[in-house]
PDB file of C-alpha atoms in Angstrom:
ATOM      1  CA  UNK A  16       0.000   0.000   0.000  1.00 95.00           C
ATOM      2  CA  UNK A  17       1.959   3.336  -1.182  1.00 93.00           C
ATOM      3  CA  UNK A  18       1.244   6.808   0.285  1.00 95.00           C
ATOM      4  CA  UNK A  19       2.807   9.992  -0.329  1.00 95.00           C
ATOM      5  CA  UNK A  20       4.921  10.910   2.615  1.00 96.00           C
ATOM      6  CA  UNK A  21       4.354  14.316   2.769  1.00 96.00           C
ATOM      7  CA  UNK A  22       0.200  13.258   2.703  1.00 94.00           C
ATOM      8  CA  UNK A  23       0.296  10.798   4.828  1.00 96.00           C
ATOM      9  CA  UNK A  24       3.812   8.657   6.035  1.00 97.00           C
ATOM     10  CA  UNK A  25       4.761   5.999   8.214  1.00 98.00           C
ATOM     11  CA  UNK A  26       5.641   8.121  11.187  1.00 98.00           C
ATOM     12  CA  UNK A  27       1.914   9.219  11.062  1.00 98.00           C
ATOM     13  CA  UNK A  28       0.386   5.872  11.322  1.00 98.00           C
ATOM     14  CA  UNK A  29       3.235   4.900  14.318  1.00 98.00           C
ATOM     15  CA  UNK A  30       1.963   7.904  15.938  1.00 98.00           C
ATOM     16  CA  UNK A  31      -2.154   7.304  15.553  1.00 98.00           C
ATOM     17  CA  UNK A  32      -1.515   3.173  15.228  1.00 98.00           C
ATOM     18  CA  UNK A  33      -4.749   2.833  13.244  1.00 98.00           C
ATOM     19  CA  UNK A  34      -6.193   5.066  10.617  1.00 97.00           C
ATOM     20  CA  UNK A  35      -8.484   4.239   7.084  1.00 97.00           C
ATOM     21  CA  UNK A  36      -6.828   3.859   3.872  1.00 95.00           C
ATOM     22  CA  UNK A  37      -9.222   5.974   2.269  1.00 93.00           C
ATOM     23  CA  UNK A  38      -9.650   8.003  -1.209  1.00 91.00           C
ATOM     24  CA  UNK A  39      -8.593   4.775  -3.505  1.00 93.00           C
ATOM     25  CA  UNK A  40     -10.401   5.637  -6.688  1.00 93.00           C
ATOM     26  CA  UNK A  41      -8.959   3.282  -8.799  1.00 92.00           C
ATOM     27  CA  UNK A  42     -11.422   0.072  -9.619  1.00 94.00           C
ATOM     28  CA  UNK A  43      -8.577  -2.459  -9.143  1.00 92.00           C
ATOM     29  CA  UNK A  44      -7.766  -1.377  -6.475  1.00 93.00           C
ATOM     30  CA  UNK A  45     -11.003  -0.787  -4.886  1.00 95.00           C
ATOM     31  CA  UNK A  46     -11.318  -4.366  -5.339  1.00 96.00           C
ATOM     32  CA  UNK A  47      -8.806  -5.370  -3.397  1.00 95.00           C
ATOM     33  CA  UNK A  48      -9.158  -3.327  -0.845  1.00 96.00           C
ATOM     34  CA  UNK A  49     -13.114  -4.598  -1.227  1.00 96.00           C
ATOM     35  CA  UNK A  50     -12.510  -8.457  -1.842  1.00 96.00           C
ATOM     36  CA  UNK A  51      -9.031  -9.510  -0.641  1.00 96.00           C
ATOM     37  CA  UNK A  52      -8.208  -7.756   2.333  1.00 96.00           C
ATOM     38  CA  UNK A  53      -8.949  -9.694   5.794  1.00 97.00           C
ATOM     39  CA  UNK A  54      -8.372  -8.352   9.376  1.00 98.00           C
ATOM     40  CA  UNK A  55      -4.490  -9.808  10.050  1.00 98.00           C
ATOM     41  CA  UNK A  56      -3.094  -9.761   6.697  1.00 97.00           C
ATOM     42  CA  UNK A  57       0.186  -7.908   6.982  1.00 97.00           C
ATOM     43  CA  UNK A  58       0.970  -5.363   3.965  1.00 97.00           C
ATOM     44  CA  UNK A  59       3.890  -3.219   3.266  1.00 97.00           C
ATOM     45  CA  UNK A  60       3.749   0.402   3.447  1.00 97.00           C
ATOM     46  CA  UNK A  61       5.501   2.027   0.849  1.00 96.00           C
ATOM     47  CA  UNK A  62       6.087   5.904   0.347  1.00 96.00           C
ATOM     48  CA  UNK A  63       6.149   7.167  -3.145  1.00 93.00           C
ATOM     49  CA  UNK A  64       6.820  10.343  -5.075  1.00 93.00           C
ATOM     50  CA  UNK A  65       9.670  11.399  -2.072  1.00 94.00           C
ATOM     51  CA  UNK A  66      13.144  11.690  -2.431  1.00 95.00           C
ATOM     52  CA  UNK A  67      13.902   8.174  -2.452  1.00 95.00           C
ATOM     53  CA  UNK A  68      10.668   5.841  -3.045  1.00 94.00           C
ATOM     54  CA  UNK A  69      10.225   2.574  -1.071  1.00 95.00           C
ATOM     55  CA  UNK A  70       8.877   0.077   1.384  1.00 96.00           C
ATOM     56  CA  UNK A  71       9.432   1.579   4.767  1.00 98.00           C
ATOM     57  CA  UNK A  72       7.224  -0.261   7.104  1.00 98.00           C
ATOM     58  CA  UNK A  73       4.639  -2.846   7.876  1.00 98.00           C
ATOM     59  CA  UNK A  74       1.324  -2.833   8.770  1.00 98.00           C
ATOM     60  CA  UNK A  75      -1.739  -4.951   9.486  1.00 98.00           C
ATOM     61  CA  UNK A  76      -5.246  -4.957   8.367  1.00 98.00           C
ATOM     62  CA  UNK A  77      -7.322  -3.684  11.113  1.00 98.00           C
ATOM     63  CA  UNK A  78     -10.554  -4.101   9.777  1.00 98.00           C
ATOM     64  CA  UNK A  79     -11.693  -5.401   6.188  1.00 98.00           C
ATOM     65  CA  UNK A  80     -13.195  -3.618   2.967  1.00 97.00           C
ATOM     66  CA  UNK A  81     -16.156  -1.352   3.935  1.00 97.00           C
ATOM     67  CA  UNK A  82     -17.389   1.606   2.250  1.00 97.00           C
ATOM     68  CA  UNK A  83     -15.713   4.452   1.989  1.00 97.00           C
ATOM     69  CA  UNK A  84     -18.038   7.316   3.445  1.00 94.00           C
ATOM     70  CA  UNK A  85     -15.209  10.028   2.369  1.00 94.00           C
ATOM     71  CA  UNK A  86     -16.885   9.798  -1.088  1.00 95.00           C
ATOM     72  CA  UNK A  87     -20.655  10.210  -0.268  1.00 94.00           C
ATOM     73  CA  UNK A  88     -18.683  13.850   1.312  1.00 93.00           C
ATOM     74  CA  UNK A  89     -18.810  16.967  -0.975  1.00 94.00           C
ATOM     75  CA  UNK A  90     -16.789  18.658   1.781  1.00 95.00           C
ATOM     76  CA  UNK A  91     -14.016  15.688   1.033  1.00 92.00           C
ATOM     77  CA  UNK A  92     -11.064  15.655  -0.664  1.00 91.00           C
ATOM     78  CA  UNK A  93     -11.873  12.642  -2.729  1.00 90.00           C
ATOM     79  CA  UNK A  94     -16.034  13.205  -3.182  1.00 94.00           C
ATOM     80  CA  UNK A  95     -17.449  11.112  -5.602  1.00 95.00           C
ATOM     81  CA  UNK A  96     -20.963  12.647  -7.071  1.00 94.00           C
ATOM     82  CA  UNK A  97     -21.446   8.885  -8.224  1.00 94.00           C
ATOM     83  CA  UNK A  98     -21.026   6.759  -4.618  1.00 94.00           C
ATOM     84  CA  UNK A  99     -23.710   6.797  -2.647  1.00 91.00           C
ATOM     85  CA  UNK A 100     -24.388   5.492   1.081  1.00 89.00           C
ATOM     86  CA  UNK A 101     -26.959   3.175  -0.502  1.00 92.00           C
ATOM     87  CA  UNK A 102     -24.759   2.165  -3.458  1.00 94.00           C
ATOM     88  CA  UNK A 103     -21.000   2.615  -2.525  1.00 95.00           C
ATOM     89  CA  UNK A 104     -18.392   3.201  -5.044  1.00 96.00           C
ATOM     90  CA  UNK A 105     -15.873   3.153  -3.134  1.00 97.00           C
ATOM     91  CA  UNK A 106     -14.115   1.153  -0.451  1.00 97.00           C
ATOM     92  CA  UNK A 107     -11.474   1.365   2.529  1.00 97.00           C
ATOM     93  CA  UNK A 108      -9.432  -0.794   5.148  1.00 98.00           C
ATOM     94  CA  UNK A 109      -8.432   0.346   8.182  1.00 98.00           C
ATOM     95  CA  UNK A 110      -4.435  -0.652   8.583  1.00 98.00           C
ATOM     96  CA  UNK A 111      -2.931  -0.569  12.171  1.00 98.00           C
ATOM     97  CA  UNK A 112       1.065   0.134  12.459  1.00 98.00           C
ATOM     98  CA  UNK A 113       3.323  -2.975  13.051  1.00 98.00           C
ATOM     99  CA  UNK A 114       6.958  -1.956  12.666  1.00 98.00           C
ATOM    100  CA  UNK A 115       9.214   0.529  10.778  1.00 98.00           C
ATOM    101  CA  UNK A 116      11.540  -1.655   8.374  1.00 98.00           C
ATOM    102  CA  UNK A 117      15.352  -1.004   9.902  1.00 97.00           C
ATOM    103  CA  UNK A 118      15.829   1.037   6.419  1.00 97.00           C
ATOM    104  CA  UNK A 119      13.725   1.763   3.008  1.00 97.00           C
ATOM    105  CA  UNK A 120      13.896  -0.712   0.417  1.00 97.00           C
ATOM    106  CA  UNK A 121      14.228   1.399  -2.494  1.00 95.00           C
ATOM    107  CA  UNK A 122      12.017   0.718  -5.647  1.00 93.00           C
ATOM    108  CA  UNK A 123      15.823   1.032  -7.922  1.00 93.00           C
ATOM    109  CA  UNK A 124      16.599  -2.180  -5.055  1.00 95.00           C
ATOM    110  CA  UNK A 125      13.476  -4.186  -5.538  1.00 93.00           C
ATOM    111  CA  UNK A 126      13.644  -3.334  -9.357  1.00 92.00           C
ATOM    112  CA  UNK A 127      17.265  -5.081  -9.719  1.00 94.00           C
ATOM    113  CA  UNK A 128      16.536  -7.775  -7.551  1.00 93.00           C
ATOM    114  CA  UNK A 129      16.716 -10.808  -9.789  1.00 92.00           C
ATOM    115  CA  UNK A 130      13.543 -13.387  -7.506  1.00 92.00           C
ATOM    116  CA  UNK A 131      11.130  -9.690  -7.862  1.00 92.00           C
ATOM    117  CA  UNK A 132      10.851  -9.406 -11.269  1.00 88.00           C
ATOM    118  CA  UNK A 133       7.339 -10.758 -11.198  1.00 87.00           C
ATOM    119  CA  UNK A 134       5.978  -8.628  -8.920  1.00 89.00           C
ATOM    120  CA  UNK A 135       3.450  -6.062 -10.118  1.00 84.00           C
ATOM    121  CA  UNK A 136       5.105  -3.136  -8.630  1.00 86.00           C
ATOM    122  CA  UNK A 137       8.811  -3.274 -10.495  1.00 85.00           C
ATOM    123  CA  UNK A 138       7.053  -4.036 -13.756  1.00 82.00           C
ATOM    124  CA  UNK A 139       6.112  -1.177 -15.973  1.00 77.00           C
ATOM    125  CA  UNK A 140       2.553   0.325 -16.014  1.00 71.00           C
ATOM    126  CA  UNK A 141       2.395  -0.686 -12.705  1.00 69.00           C
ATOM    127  CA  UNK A 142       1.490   1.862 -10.335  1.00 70.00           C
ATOM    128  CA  UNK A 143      -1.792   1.449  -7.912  1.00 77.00           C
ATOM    129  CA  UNK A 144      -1.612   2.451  -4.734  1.00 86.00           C
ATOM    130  CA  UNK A 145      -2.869  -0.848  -3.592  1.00 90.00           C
ATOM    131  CA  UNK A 146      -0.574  -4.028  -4.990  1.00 89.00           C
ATOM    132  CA  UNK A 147      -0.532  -7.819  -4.556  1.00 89.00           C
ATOM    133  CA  UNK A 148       2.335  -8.962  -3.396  1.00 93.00           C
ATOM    134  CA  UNK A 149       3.182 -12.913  -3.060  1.00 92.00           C
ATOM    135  CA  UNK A 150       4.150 -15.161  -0.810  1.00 93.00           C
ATOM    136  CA  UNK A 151       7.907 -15.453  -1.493  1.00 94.00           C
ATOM    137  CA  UNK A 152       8.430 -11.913  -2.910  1.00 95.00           C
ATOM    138  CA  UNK A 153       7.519 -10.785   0.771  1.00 96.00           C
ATOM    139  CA  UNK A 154      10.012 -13.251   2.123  1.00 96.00           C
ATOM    140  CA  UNK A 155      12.567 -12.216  -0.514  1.00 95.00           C
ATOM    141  CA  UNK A 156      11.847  -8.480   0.582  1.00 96.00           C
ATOM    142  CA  UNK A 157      12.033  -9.021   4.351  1.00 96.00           C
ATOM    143  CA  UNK A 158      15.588 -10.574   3.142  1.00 95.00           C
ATOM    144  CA  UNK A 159      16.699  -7.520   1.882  1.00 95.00           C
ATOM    145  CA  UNK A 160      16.393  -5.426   5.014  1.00 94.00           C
TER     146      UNK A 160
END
């Protein structure tokens, strides 16, 4: 899951522990976040468009895919016209702060790496803000710190 530091980083969700993953307005996403997600999984929180873009952190899901209310909002940054309390657009996890990583794994890293050149986020065209990631790339990535 990728945020913008300077919107919202990995400091800020050590310092409130749990917070919604909201304004994904992407469909693919959306699903995921919708479909896929369960209370427990463990995702990696990844800062982009910084300096030097990378994981930086774990997290947990906190609670699964429910609507995202920030839509139905015209006072909200990401209103949808479209979503509606009664039929939602749009969807959100909550994700709850489970470590720092000892130091960012930078995309040029994970993009080199020879065992993560499958995953969706090194290959190009690839840029949600919500990404699968398998099994052994997490393994492989946990390696690297």
């Amino acid at each position: 899951m990728k945020s913008e530091p300077d919107a919202f980083s990995i400091d800020d969700l050590a310092r409130v522990n749990i917070e919604p993953w909201d304004g994904v307005r992407n469909y693919q996403a959306r699903n995921m976040l919708r479909d896929q997600m369960q209370v427990g999984d463990q995702v990696f929180f990844y800062h982009s468009n910084c300096d030097v873009p990378g994981i930086v952190g774990i997290a947990e899901i906190a609670k699964a895919g429910y609507p995202d209310d920030t839509a139905c909002n015209p006072d909200a940054k990401y209103y949808d016209p479209k979503s509606t309390s009664e039929n939602p657009r749009w969807y959100r996890v909550d994700v709850k702060f489970v470590r720092k990583l000892k130091r960012t794994i930078s995309l040029n890293e994970l993009k080199v790496h020879p065992a993560l050149t499958e995953m969706p986020l090194v290959r190009k065209g690839n840029r949600l803000s919500v990404m699968p990631v398998a099994s052994q790339h997490w393994h492989d990535i946990l390696g690297l710190e």
